[in-house]
């Protein structure tokens, strides 16, 4: 590796706050050396962002830095894990110092918020591709998995759905929104907020949990498959933002809520006897349906009539 | 993420041997859940390979799969860590099943050899970029770091130096070799052998250790800097293969040994009183010089005269 890479890691990525006591050796040797506390399992997730695929060209380097870490933290949130460390693999076409400065500041602002230490990395010359692995702790046998949903459980989501997907369409010029709404939607696309505190709160409450990176239908589908169950959703209950409602039709808002990715909210299931505990969550959640023994996903409208998925052209997700 | 990605991970990367008892949850949830044994530190390293930078175009997918894991295992070896788990981030331009099959078979052949379980991954559409993180265990306070070299320590390397660098030049048509030598050098480039057993053996013996990924001068330089020392090397002692000797001049062999990367051998330092223990290493090693209090790197020839680095045009590495 060229000397430039070494300097670059030193300048933008090594020796940043926070410094954690459980890091024996961070950036600067062949490996990082880390201590997992006794009685905890290590939760890890690796995610990759590619320009033009996971963020539109022209996205600010601060947003890319933020998002690179946020998507992993969202996975930790979905497991009910406490964040601890991250590693970064950065492939960049050229050494662009303002870009690196922006990327680094977006990344470390979020890292500081959740006390995540960057403990290792690799920087190479190549097309812009960013891989980040996050590491967190969860008490033994207490992780929130996808496989625990049971018939009768309520299905909940945090926050609002479809904002990031609509934000992307606005950026691409495929939808138009007023300036305030466009700004809000763009912020939801560029700066997703990992639901760490909510994930921790749900450890005692939820029977299954996932983060919504690929759209509600796809991600809830992973819970249904892993749990061997089905579900009915009430489309009129989908939580959508004012900005989304201002910008698209009702049918389109339902389609976005069901199929648009990148919101990084949590979708989780809760047994009826534990639903009261949801009042103590740090953010409000919305009940959007219930788990059933019958497989597959069904949609009902406000009149409890089947909602015709074909109308929005997304029948193909049901397979 | 499209459904195709899900199927692709399932088909080529999930549920492969080995399955380890310390993996609570592997591929298939938001995070993998892992158990680090009590009394051990977790050693992690992430590396990225880009086509045309870290392997030449036309490299077989089997070799790319092997190398993707081997470079990380080499970092574990350099810390004296026992390999345990890996995660893979794969950016590929298209779903090319024969390529994926080859990549997967090269990767898992090496994973099986060292009982490494692939516990997580992300597959995205983009330029061909492969990131892999490896995870291993090392007893508390027993890792081999770069910072422990002391004046008087001997400097050693495992195996032979410069083969991979010359192999690349042969592939690129910049050097010509007879077929046997070309095959050998190409194999050294494509299928590096991580020195795991040697790294474990060195835990009681070496004062500092690094793997040679960027060339002896650069990597030994990291030890010198981290340890606050300098060194003198005897260039006539550099271990080189018959194939390298057959193909290039003596001066060129020295230049390759000093500056060519990708050999993934170990370079380590040993206090004089422990040098006898090296006879028990699983592979033979070569003493190439010694650590000195005076900073910087000096080279001596067979007559103990200064070897003029300028002659080979690599004076720039000394900075």
Coordinates of C-alpha atoms in Angstrom, one line a residue:
Chain A
X1 CA 0.0 0.0 0.0
X2 CA 1.4 3.4 -0.8
X3 CA 2.5 5.8 1.9
X4 CA -0.3 8.1 0.9
X5 CA -2.8 5.6 2.2
X6 CA -1.0 5.4 5.5
X7 CA -1.0 9.2 6.0
X8 CA -4.6 9.4 4.9
X9 CA -5.8 6.9 7.5
X10 CA -3.7 8.7 10.1
X11 CA -5.1 12.1 9.2
X12 CA -8.8 11.4 8.7
X13 CA -9.6 8.1 10.6
X14 CA -7.1 7.2 13.3
X15 CA -7.1 8.4 16.9
X16 CA -10.5 10.0 16.8
X17 CA -12.9 10.2 19.7
X18 CA -14.4 8.3 21.3
X19 CA -11.7 6.1 22.8
X20 CA -13.1 3.1 24.5
X21 CA -11.7 1.1 27.4
X22 CA -12.5 -2.1 25.7
X23 CA -10.2 -1.3 22.8
X24 CA -6.7 -2.8 23.6
X25 CA -5.3 -1.8 20.2
X26 CA -7.1 0.4 17.6
X27 CA -5.9 1.5 14.2
X28 CA -2.2 1.0 13.7
X29 CA -1.3 -2.7 13.8
X30 CA -2.1 -5.8 11.7
X31 CA -5.3 -6.2 13.7
X32 CA -7.3 -4.3 16.2
X33 CA -7.5 -6.0 19.6
X34 CA -10.9 -5.8 21.4
X35 CA -12.5 -7.0 24.6
X36 CA -16.1 -8.3 24.6
X37 CA -17.6 -8.0 28.2
X38 CA -18.3 -11.3 30.0
X39 CA -21.9 -12.4 29.6
X40 CA -22.4 -10.7 26.3
X41 CA -22.6 -11.9 22.7
X42 CA -20.9 -9.9 20.0
X43 CA -23.3 -8.7 17.3
X44 CA -21.7 -7.8 13.9
X45 CA -23.0 -6.6 10.6
X46 CA -21.2 -5.5 7.4
X47 CA -22.9 -3.2 4.8
X48 CA -21.6 -1.7 1.6
X49 CA -22.6 1.5 -0.1
X50 CA -22.0 2.1 -3.8
X51 CA -22.4 5.5 -5.4
X52 CA -25.4 5.6 -7.8
X53 CA -26.9 2.5 -6.1
X54 CA -27.1 3.3 -2.4
X55 CA -26.8 7.1 -2.6
X56 CA -27.4 9.4 -5.6
X57 CA -24.4 11.0 -7.2
X58 CA -23.9 14.5 -5.7
X59 CA -24.7 13.3 -2.2
X60 CA -22.6 15.4 0.2
X61 CA -19.6 13.6 1.7
X62 CA -20.9 14.3 5.2
X63 CA -24.1 12.5 4.4
X64 CA -22.2 9.6 2.9
X65 CA -20.1 9.4 6.1
X66 CA -23.1 9.5 8.3
X67 CA -25.1 6.9 6.3
X68 CA -22.1 4.5 6.1
X69 CA -22.3 4.1 9.8
X70 CA -26.0 4.6 10.2
X71 CA -27.0 1.6 8.2
X72 CA -24.9 -0.7 10.4
X73 CA -26.1 0.9 13.6
X74 CA -29.6 0.3 12.4
X75 CA -28.8 -3.4 12.2
X76 CA -27.5 -3.3 15.7
X77 CA -30.7 -1.5 16.8
X78 CA -32.7 -4.3 15.2
X79 CA -30.9 -6.9 17.3
X80 CA -31.2 -4.9 20.5
X81 CA -27.4 -4.5 20.7
X82 CA -25.4 -1.7 22.2
X83 CA -22.9 -0.2 19.6
X84 CA -19.2 -0.4 20.4
X85 CA -16.8 -0.5 17.4
X86 CA -16.7 0.0 13.7
X87 CA -14.2 -0.9 10.9
X88 CA -14.1 0.9 7.5
X89 CA -13.1 -0.2 4.1
X90 CA -12.9 2.8 1.8
X91 CA -12.3 2.5 -2.0
X92 CA -11.9 5.9 -3.5
X93 CA -10.9 7.0 -7.0
X94 CA -8.5 9.7 -5.8
X95 CA -7.3 11.5 -2.7
X96 CA -9.8 14.3 -2.5
X97 CA -9.1 16.0 0.8
X98 CA -12.3 18.1 1.1
X99 CA -14.3 15.0 0.3
X100 CA -12.4 13.0 2.9
X101 CA -12.7 15.8 5.5
X102 CA -16.5 15.9 4.9
X103 CA -16.9 12.1 5.0
X104 CA -14.8 11.9 8.2
X105 CA -16.8 14.6 9.9
X106 CA -20.2 13.0 9.0
X107 CA -19.0 9.6 10.1
X108 CA -17.5 10.7 13.5
X109 CA -20.4 13.0 14.4
X110 CA -22.6 9.9 14.5
X111 CA -19.9 7.7 16.0
X112 CA -19.5 10.1 18.9
X113 CA -23.2 10.2 19.5
X114 CA -23.3 6.4 20.0
X115 CA -19.8 6.1 21.5
X116 CA -18.6 4.0 18.6
X117 CA -14.8 3.8 18.1
X118 CA -13.3 3.2 14.7
X119 CA -10.8 0.5 15.4
X120 CA -9.6 -0.5 11.9
X121 CA -9.8 0.2 8.3
X122 CA -8.4 -0.2 4.8
X123 CA -8.2 2.6 2.2
X124 CA -7.6 1.6 -1.4
X125 CA -7.7 3.3 -4.7
X126 CA -10.6 2.2 -6.8
X127 CA -14.2 3.0 -7.6
X128 CA -16.1 4.8 -4.8
X129 CA -17.3 1.9 -2.6
X130 CA -17.7 2.0 1.2
X131 CA -17.9 -1.0 3.4
X132 CA -18.4 -0.6 7.1
X133 CA -18.7 -3.3 9.8
X134 CA -20.3 -2.5 13.1
X135 CA -19.8 -4.4 16.3
X136 CA -22.0 -4.3 19.4
X137 CA -22.9 -6.2 22.5
X138 CA -26.1 -8.0 23.5
X139 CA -26.6 -10.0 26.7
X140 CA -26.4 -13.7 26.1
X141 CA -29.6 -15.2 24.6
X142 CA -31.4 -11.8 24.6
X143 CA -30.9 -10.7 21.0
X144 CA -34.0 -9.6 19.0
X145 CA -34.2 -12.1 16.1
X146 CA -36.4 -12.3 13.1
X147 CA -37.7 -15.8 14.0
X148 CA -39.8 -15.2 17.1
X149 CA -43.1 -13.8 15.7
X150 CA -46.2 -15.8 16.7
X151 CA -49.8 -15.7 15.5
X152 CA -51.7 -13.0 17.5
X153 CA -48.7 -10.7 17.9
X154 CA -49.2 -7.1 16.9
X155 CA -47.0 -5.7 14.1
X156 CA -45.5 -2.3 14.8
X157 CA -43.3 0.3 13.1
X158 CA -41.3 3.2 14.5
X159 CA -41.4 6.6 12.8
X160 CA -42.8 7.1 9.3
X161 CA -42.5 5.1 6.2
X162 CA -41.6 5.9 2.6
X163 CA -39.8 9.2 3.2
X164 CA -36.4 8.1 2.0
X165 CA -37.8 6.5 -1.1
X166 CA -39.7 9.6 -2.0
X167 CA -36.7 11.7 -1.2
X168 CA -34.7 9.7 -3.7
X169 CA -37.4 10.3 -6.3
X170 CA -37.4 14.0 -5.6
X171 CA -33.6 14.1 -6.0
X172 CA -33.9 12.3 -9.3
X173 CA -36.5 14.7 -10.5
X174 CA -39.1 12.0 -10.7
X175 CA -41.4 13.6 -8.1
X176 CA -41.8 17.3 -7.3
X177 CA -42.4 18.6 -3.8
X178 CA -42.5 22.1 -2.3
X179 CA -39.2 23.2 -0.9
X180 CA -39.9 22.4 2.8
X181 CA -41.1 19.0 2.0
X182 CA -38.3 18.3 -0.4
X183 CA -35.7 19.4 2.3
X184 CA -37.4 17.1 4.8
X185 CA -37.5 14.1 2.5
X186 CA -33.9 14.6 1.4
X187 CA -32.8 14.8 5.0
X188 CA -34.6 11.5 5.7
X189 CA -32.8 9.9 2.7
X190 CA -29.3 11.3 3.6
X191 CA -29.3 11.2 7.4
X192 CA -31.2 8.2 8.6
X193 CA -31.4 7.9 12.4
X194 CA -30.5 4.5 13.8
X195 CA -33.1 3.5 16.4
X196 CA -30.6 2.4 19.0
X197 CA -32.4 3.4 22.1
X198 CA -35.7 1.9 20.8
X199 CA -33.9 -1.4 20.0
X200 CA -32.6 -1.6 23.5
X201 CA -36.0 -0.9 25.0
X202 CA -37.6 -3.6 22.8
X203 CA -35.4 -6.4 24.2
X204 CA -37.9 -7.2 26.9
X205 CA -40.9 -6.6 24.7
X206 CA -40.7 -7.6 21.1
X207 CA -40.9 -11.2 19.8
X208 CA -39.2 -10.4 16.5
X209 CA -37.5 -7.3 15.0
X210 CA -35.9 -6.1 11.8
X211 CA -34.8 -2.7 10.4
X212 CA -36.6 -1.5 7.3
X213 CA -33.8 -1.1 4.7
X214 CA -35.5 -2.7 1.7
X215 CA -39.1 -1.7 2.3
X216 CA -41.7 -2.8 4.8
X217 CA -43.1 -5.6 2.6
X218 CA -39.7 -7.2 1.9
X219 CA -38.4 -6.8 5.5
X220 CA -41.5 -7.9 7.2
X221 CA -41.4 -10.8 4.7
X222 CA -38.1 -11.8 6.3
X223 CA -39.7 -12.0 9.7
X224 CA -42.7 -14.0 8.3
X225 CA -40.3 -16.4 6.6
X226 CA -38.0 -16.8 9.6
X227 CA -40.9 -17.2 12.0
X228 CA -43.0 -19.5 9.7
X229 CA -46.1 -17.3 9.9
X230 CA -48.1 -14.8 7.8
X231 CA -49.6 -11.4 8.4
X232 CA -52.4 -9.0 7.6
X233 CA -51.6 -5.3 7.5
X234 CA -54.1 -2.3 7.6
X235 CA -52.8 0.0 4.9
X236 CA -54.8 2.9 6.4
X237 CA -52.7 2.6 9.5
X238 CA -49.3 3.1 7.8
X239 CA -47.6 6.0 9.5
X240 CA -46.6 8.6 6.8
X241 CA -45.1 12.0 7.2
X242 CA -46.9 15.2 6.4
X243 CA -44.3 15.8 3.7
X244 CA -45.1 12.5 2.1
X245 CA -48.8 13.1 2.3
X246 CA -48.4 16.6 0.8
X247 CA -46.5 15.2 -2.2
X248 CA -48.2 12.1 -3.4
X249 CA -51.6 10.4 -3.6
X250 CA -53.0 8.1 -1.0
X251 CA -52.4 5.0 -3.1
X252 CA -48.8 6.2 -3.9
X253 CA -48.2 6.8 -0.2
X254 CA -49.2 3.2 0.5
X255 CA -47.0 1.9 -2.2
X256 CA -44.0 3.9 -0.9
X257 CA -44.6 2.8 2.7
X258 CA -44.7 -0.8 1.5
X259 CA -41.9 -1.0 -1.0
X260 CA -39.5 2.0 -0.6
X261 CA -36.3 1.2 1.2
X262 CA -33.7 3.2 3.2
X263 CA -36.0 4.5 6.0
X264 CA -34.0 2.5 8.6
X265 CA -37.0 2.5 10.9
X266 CA -37.7 -0.7 13.0
X267 CA -40.5 -3.1 12.3
X268 CA -41.3 -5.5 15.2
X269 CA -43.8 -7.8 16.6
X270 CA -45.2 -7.9 20.1
X271 CA -47.3 -10.5 22.0
X272 CA -50.6 -9.0 23.1
X273 CA -49.8 -9.4 26.8
X274 CA -46.7 -7.2 26.4
X275 CA -48.2 -4.4 24.3
X276 CA -48.8 -2.1 27.3
X277 CA -45.0 -1.9 27.7
X278 CA -44.7 -0.1 24.4
X279 CA -45.9 3.1 26.1
X280 CA -42.4 3.3 27.6
X281 CA -40.6 3.3 24.3
X282 CA -38.4 6.4 23.7
X283 CA -40.3 7.2 20.5
X284 CA -43.9 6.5 19.5
X285 CA -44.8 3.4 17.5
X286 CA -47.7 2.5 15.3
X287 CA -49.6 -0.8 15.2
X288 CA -50.1 -1.6 11.5
X289 CA -51.4 -5.2 11.6
X290 CA -51.1 -8.6 13.2
X291 CA -49.3 -11.9 12.7
X292 CA -51.4 -14.9 11.6
X293 CA -50.8 -18.6 11.2
X294 CA -51.8 -18.4 7.5
X295 CA -48.7 -17.8 5.5
X296 CA -48.2 -14.8 3.1
X297 CA -49.0 -11.1 3.5
X298 CA -52.5 -9.7 3.2
X299 CA -53.5 -6.1 3.0
X300 CA -56.8 -4.6 4.2
X301 CA -58.1 -1.0 3.6
X302 CA -59.9 1.2 6.0
X303 CA -63.2 -0.7 5.4
X304 CA -61.5 -4.0 6.1
X305 CA -61.7 -4.9 2.5
X306 CA -58.8 -6.5 0.6
X307 CA -56.5 -3.8 -0.7
X308 CA -55.7 -4.6 -4.3
X309 CA -52.0 -4.6 -4.5
X310 CA -52.1 -5.0 -8.3
X311 CA -53.5 -1.4 -8.4
X312 CA -50.0 -0.2 -7.5
X313 CA -48.1 -2.6 -9.6
X314 CA -46.3 -4.3 -6.7
X315 CA -48.0 -7.7 -6.7
X316 CA -44.6 -9.2 -7.6
X317 CA -43.2 -8.8 -4.1
X318 CA -45.7 -11.4 -2.9
X319 CA -44.0 -14.7 -3.9
Chain B
X1 CA -32.0 -5.0 -1.8
X2 CA -33.4 -7.1 -4.6
X3 CA -34.5 -10.6 -4.1
X4 CA -31.7 -11.8 -6.3
X5 CA -29.2 -10.7 -3.7
X6 CA -30.9 -12.8 -1.1
X7 CA -30.9 -15.9 -3.2
X8 CA -27.3 -15.3 -4.2
X9 CA -26.1 -15.2 -0.6
X10 CA -28.2 -18.2 0.2
X11 CA -26.8 -20.2 -2.7
X12 CA -23.1 -19.3 -2.6
X13 CA -22.3 -18.1 0.9
X14 CA -24.8 -19.2 3.6
X15 CA -24.7 -22.4 5.5
X16 CA -21.3 -23.6 4.3
X17 CA -18.9 -25.6 6.4
X18 CA -17.3 -25.2 8.8
X19 CA -20.0 -24.5 11.5
X20 CA -18.6 -23.4 14.7
X21 CA -20.0 -23.8 18.2
X22 CA -19.2 -20.2 19.0
X23 CA -21.6 -18.9 16.3
X24 CA -25.0 -18.3 17.9
X25 CA -26.4 -16.8 14.7
X26 CA -24.6 -16.8 11.3
X27 CA -25.9 -15.5 8.0
X28 CA -29.6 -14.7 8.0
X29 CA -30.5 -12.0 10.5
X30 CA -29.7 -8.3 10.9
X31 CA -26.5 -9.2 12.7
X32 CA -24.4 -12.3 13.3
X33 CA -24.2 -13.3 17.0
X34 CA -20.8 -14.5 18.2
X35 CA -19.2 -15.7 21.4
X36 CA -15.6 -14.8 22.2
X37 CA -14.1 -17.3 24.7
X38 CA -13.3 -16.0 28.2
X39 CA -9.7 -14.9 28.7
X40 CA -9.2 -14.0 25.0
X41 CA -9.1 -10.8 23.1
X42 CA -10.8 -10.5 19.7
X43 CA -8.5 -9.6 16.8
X44 CA -10.1 -8.1 13.7
X45 CA -8.8 -6.9 10.4
X46 CA -10.6 -5.7 7.3
X47 CA -9.0 -5.7 3.8
X48 CA -10.3 -4.7 0.4
X49 CA -9.3 -6.0 -3.0
X50 CA -10.0 -4.1 -6.2
X51 CA -9.6 -5.6 -9.6
X52 CA -6.6 -4.1 -11.5
X53 CA -5.1 -2.9 -8.2
X54 CA -4.9 -5.9 -5.9
X55 CA -5.2 -8.6 -8.5
X56 CA -4.7 -8.4 -12.3
X57 CA -7.6 -8.6 -14.6
X58 CA -8.1 -12.2 -15.7
X59 CA -7.3 -13.6 -12.3
X60 CA -9.4 -16.7 -11.8
X61 CA -12.4 -16.4 -9.4
X62 CA -11.0 -19.2 -7.3
X63 CA -7.8 -17.3 -6.8
X64 CA -9.7 -14.1 -5.9
X65 CA -11.9 -16.0 -3.4
X66 CA -8.8 -17.6 -1.9
X67 CA -6.9 -14.3 -1.7
X68 CA -9.8 -12.3 -0.3
X69 CA -9.6 -14.5 2.8
X70 CA -5.8 -15.2 2.8
X71 CA -4.8 -11.5 3.2
X72 CA -7.0 -11.2 6.3
X73 CA -5.7 -14.5 7.7
X74 CA -2.2 -13.3 7.2
X75 CA -3.0 -10.3 9.5
X76 CA -4.3 -12.7 12.1
X77 CA -1.1 -14.7 11.7
X78 CA 1.0 -11.6 12.3
X79 CA -0.8 -11.0 15.6
X80 CA -0.5 -14.6 16.7
X81 CA -4.3 -15.0 16.6
X82 CA -6.3 -18.2 16.0
X83 CA -8.8 -17.6 13.1
X84 CA -12.5 -17.9 13.8
X85 CA -14.9 -16.0 11.6
X86 CA -15.1 -13.9 8.5
X87 CA -17.6 -11.5 7.0
X88 CA -17.7 -10.6 3.3
X89 CA -18.8 -7.5 1.4
X90 CA -19.0 -8.2 -2.3
X91 CA -19.7 -5.6 -4.9
X92 CA -20.1 -7.2 -8.3
X93 CA -21.2 -5.7 -11.6
X94 CA -23.5 -8.6 -12.6
X95 CA -24.7 -11.9 -11.3
X96 CA -22.2 -14.2 -13.0
X97 CA -22.9 -17.7 -11.6
X98 CA -19.7 -19.4 -12.8
X99 CA -17.7 -16.6 -11.3
X100 CA -19.6 -16.7 -8.1
X101 CA -19.2 -20.5 -8.0
X102 CA -15.5 -20.2 -8.5
X103 CA -15.1 -17.4 -6.0
X104 CA -17.1 -19.3 -3.4
X105 CA -15.1 -22.5 -3.9
X106 CA -11.7 -20.7 -3.6
X107 CA -12.9 -18.9 -0.5
X108 CA -14.4 -21.9 1.3
X109 CA -11.5 -24.2 0.5
X110 CA -9.3 -21.9 2.6
X111 CA -12.0 -21.2 5.2
X112 CA -12.3 -25.0 5.8
X113 CA -8.6 -25.4 6.2
X114 CA -8.5 -22.9 9.0
X115 CA -12.0 -23.6 10.4
X116 CA -13.2 -20.1 9.6
X117 CA -17.0 -19.7 9.4
X118 CA -18.5 -17.0 7.2
X119 CA -21.0 -15.4 9.5
X120 CA -22.2 -12.4 7.6
X121 CA -22.1 -10.6 4.3
X122 CA -23.5 -8.0 2.0
X123 CA -23.7 -8.4 -1.8
X124 CA -24.4 -5.4 -3.9
X125 CA -24.3 -4.4 -7.5
X126 CA -21.4 -2.2 -8.4
X127 CA -17.8 -2.3 -9.6
X128 CA -15.9 -5.4 -8.6
X129 CA -14.7 -4.7 -5.1
X130 CA -14.3 -7.3 -2.3
X131 CA -13.9 -6.5 1.4
X132 CA -13.5 -9.1 3.9
X133 CA -13.1 -8.8 7.7
X134 CA -11.5 -11.6 9.6
X135 CA -11.9 -12.3 13.4
X136 CA -9.7 -14.4 15.6
X137 CA -8.8 -15.0 19.2
X138 CA -5.6 -14.3 21.1
X139 CA -5.0 -14.9 24.8
X140 CA -5.2 -11.6 26.8
X141 CA -2.0 -9.6 26.6
X142 CA -0.3 -12.1 24.3
X143 CA -0.8 -10.6 20.9
X144 CA 2.3 -10.0 18.7
X145 CA 2.4 -6.3 18.1
X146 CA 4.6 -4.1 15.9
X147 CA 5.9 -2.1 18.8
X148 CA 8.1 -4.6 20.8
X149 CA 11.4 -4.7 18.8
X150 CA 14.5 -3.8 20.8
X151 CA 18.1 -3.1 19.8
X152 CA 20.0 -6.4 19.5
X153 CA 16.9 -8.4 18.4
X154 CA 17.4 -10.5 15.3
X155 CA 15.2 -9.8 12.2
X156 CA 13.7 -12.8 10.5
X157 CA 11.5 -13.7 7.6
X158 CA 9.5 -16.8 6.8
X159 CA 9.6 -18.3 3.3
X160 CA 11.0 -16.4 0.3
X161 CA 10.6 -12.8 -0.7
X162 CA 9.6 -11.1 -4.0
X163 CA 7.9 -14.0 -5.7
X164 CA 4.4 -12.4 -5.8
X165 CA 5.8 -9.1 -7.1
X166 CA 7.7 -10.9 -9.9
X167 CA 4.7 -13.0 -10.6
X168 CA 2.7 -9.9 -11.2
X169 CA 5.3 -8.6 -13.6
X170 CA 5.3 -11.9 -15.5
X171 CA 1.5 -11.7 -15.8
X172 CA 1.8 -8.2 -17.1
X173 CA 4.4 -9.2 -19.6
X174 CA 7.0 -7.0 -18.0
X175 CA 9.3 -9.9 -17.2
X176 CA 9.7 -13.2 -18.9
X177 CA 10.3 -16.5 -17.2
X178 CA 10.4 -20.1 -18.3
X179 CA 7.1 -21.9 -17.9
X180 CA 7.9 -23.7 -14.6
X181 CA 9.1 -20.6 -13.0
X182 CA 6.2 -18.5 -14.4
X183 CA 3.7 -21.1 -13.0
X184 CA 5.4 -21.0 -9.6
X185 CA 5.5 -17.2 -9.4
X186 CA 1.9 -16.9 -10.5
X187 CA 0.8 -19.4 -7.9
X188 CA 2.7 -17.3 -5.3
X189 CA 0.8 -14.2 -6.5
X190 CA -2.6 -15.9 -6.7
X191 CA -2.6 -18.3 -3.7
X192 CA -0.7 -16.7 -0.8
X193 CA -0.5 -19.1 2.2
X194 CA -1.3 -17.3 5.5
X195 CA 1.3 -18.3 8.1
X196 CA -1.2 -19.1 10.8
X197 CA 0.7 -21.9 12.5
X198 CA 3.9 -19.9 12.5
X199 CA 2.2 -16.9 14.0
X200 CA 0.9 -19.1 16.8
X201 CA 4.3 -20.6 17.4
X202 CA 5.9 -17.1 17.6
X203 CA 3.7 -15.9 20.4
X204 CA 6.3 -17.1 23.0
X205 CA 9.3 -16.0 20.9
X206 CA 9.0 -12.9 18.8
X207 CA 9.2 -9.4 20.2
X208 CA 7.4 -7.9 17.2
X209 CA 5.8 -9.2 14.0
X210 CA 4.1 -8.0 10.8
X211 CA 3.0 -9.6 7.6
X212 CA 4.7 -8.5 4.4
X213 CA 1.9 -7.2 2.3
X214 CA 3.6 -4.0 1.0
X215 CA 7.2 -5.2 0.8
X216 CA 9.9 -5.9 3.4
X217 CA 11.2 -2.3 3.5
X218 CA 7.7 -0.8 4.1
X219 CA 6.5 -3.4 6.5
X220 CA 9.7 -3.6 8.5
X221 CA 9.5 0.2 8.5
X222 CA 6.2 -0.1 10.4
X223 CA 7.9 -2.2 13.1
X224 CA 10.8 0.2 13.3
X225 CA 8.5 3.2 13.6
X226 CA 6.2 1.6 16.2
X227 CA 9.2 0.3 18.2
X228 CA 11.2 3.5 17.9
X229 CA 14.3 1.7 16.6
X230 CA 16.3 1.3 13.4
X231 CA 17.8 -1.7 11.6
X232 CA 20.6 -3.1 9.4
X233 CA 19.8 -5.7 6.9
X234 CA 22.2 -8.0 5.0
X235 CA 20.9 -8.0 1.5
X236 CA 22.9 -11.2 0.7
X237 CA 20.8 -13.0 3.3
X238 CA 17.4 -12.3 1.7
X239 CA 15.7 -15.6 1.1
X240 CA 14.7 -15.8 -2.6
X241 CA 13.2 -18.7 -4.5
X242 CA 15.0 -20.6 -7.3
X243 CA 12.3 -19.3 -9.7
X244 CA 13.1 -15.7 -8.8
X245 CA 16.9 -16.3 -9.0
X246 CA 16.4 -18.0 -12.4
X247 CA 14.4 -15.0 -13.8
X248 CA 16.1 -11.8 -12.6
X249 CA 19.6 -10.4 -11.8
X250 CA 20.9 -10.3 -8.3
X251 CA 20.3 -6.6 -7.9
X252 CA 16.8 -7.0 -9.2
X253 CA 16.2 -9.9 -6.8
X254 CA 17.2 -7.6 -3.9
X255 CA 15.0 -4.8 -5.1
X256 CA 12.1 -7.2 -5.4
X257 CA 12.7 -8.7 -2.0
X258 CA 12.8 -5.2 -0.4
X259 CA 9.9 -3.5 -2.2
X260 CA 7.5 -6.0 -3.8
X261 CA 4.3 -6.7 -1.9
X262 CA 1.8 -9.4 -1.8
X263 CA 4.1 -12.2 -0.5
X264 CA 2.2 -12.4 2.8
X265 CA 5.2 -13.9 4.6
X266 CA 5.9 -12.9 8.2
X267 CA 8.7 -10.5 9.3
X268 CA 9.5 -10.7 13.0
X269 CA 12.1 -9.8 15.5
X270 CA 13.5 -12.1 18.2
X271 CA 15.6 -11.3 21.3
X272 CA 18.9 -13.1 21.2
X273 CA 18.1 -15.3 24.2
X274 CA 15.1 -16.7 22.5
X275 CA 16.5 -17.4 19.1
X276 CA 17.1 -21.1 19.9
X277 CA 13.3 -21.5 20.1
X278 CA 13.0 -20.8 16.3
X279 CA 14.2 -24.3 15.6
X280 CA 10.7 -25.4 16.7
X281 CA 8.9 -23.3 14.1
X282 CA 6.7 -25.3 11.7
X283 CA 8.5 -23.7 8.7
X284 CA 12.1 -22.5 8.3
X285 CA 13.0 -18.9 8.8
X286 CA 15.9 -16.8 7.8
X287 CA 17.8 -14.2 9.8
X288 CA 18.3 -11.1 7.6
X289 CA 19.6 -8.5 10.0
X290 CA 19.3 -7.0 13.4
X291 CA 17.5 -4.2 15.2
X292 CA 19.6 -1.2 16.3
X293 CA 19.0 1.9 18.4
X294 CA 19.9 4.2 15.5
X295 CA 16.8 5.0 13.6
X296 CA 16.3 4.3 9.9
X297 CA 17.1 1.3 7.8
X298 CA 20.6 0.4 6.5
X299 CA 21.6 -2.2 4.0
X300 CA 24.9 -4.1 3.9
X301 CA 26.2 -6.3 1.1
X302 CA 28.0 -9.7 1.4
X303 CA 31.3 -7.8 2.2
X304 CA 29.6 -5.8 5.0
X305 CA 29.8 -2.7 2.8
X306 CA 26.9 -0.3 2.5
X307 CA 24.6 -1.5 -0.3
X308 CA 23.7 1.5 -2.5
X309 CA 20.0 1.6 -2.5
X310 CA 20.0 4.4 -5.1
X311 CA 21.3 1.8 -7.6
X312 CA 17.9 0.2 -7.7
X313 CA 16.0 3.4 -7.6
X314 CA 14.2 2.7 -4.3
X315 CA 15.8 5.3 -2.1
X316 CA 12.4 7.0 -1.8
X317 CA 11.1 4.3 0.5
X318 CA 13.5 5.6 3.2
X319 CA 11.6 8.6 4.6

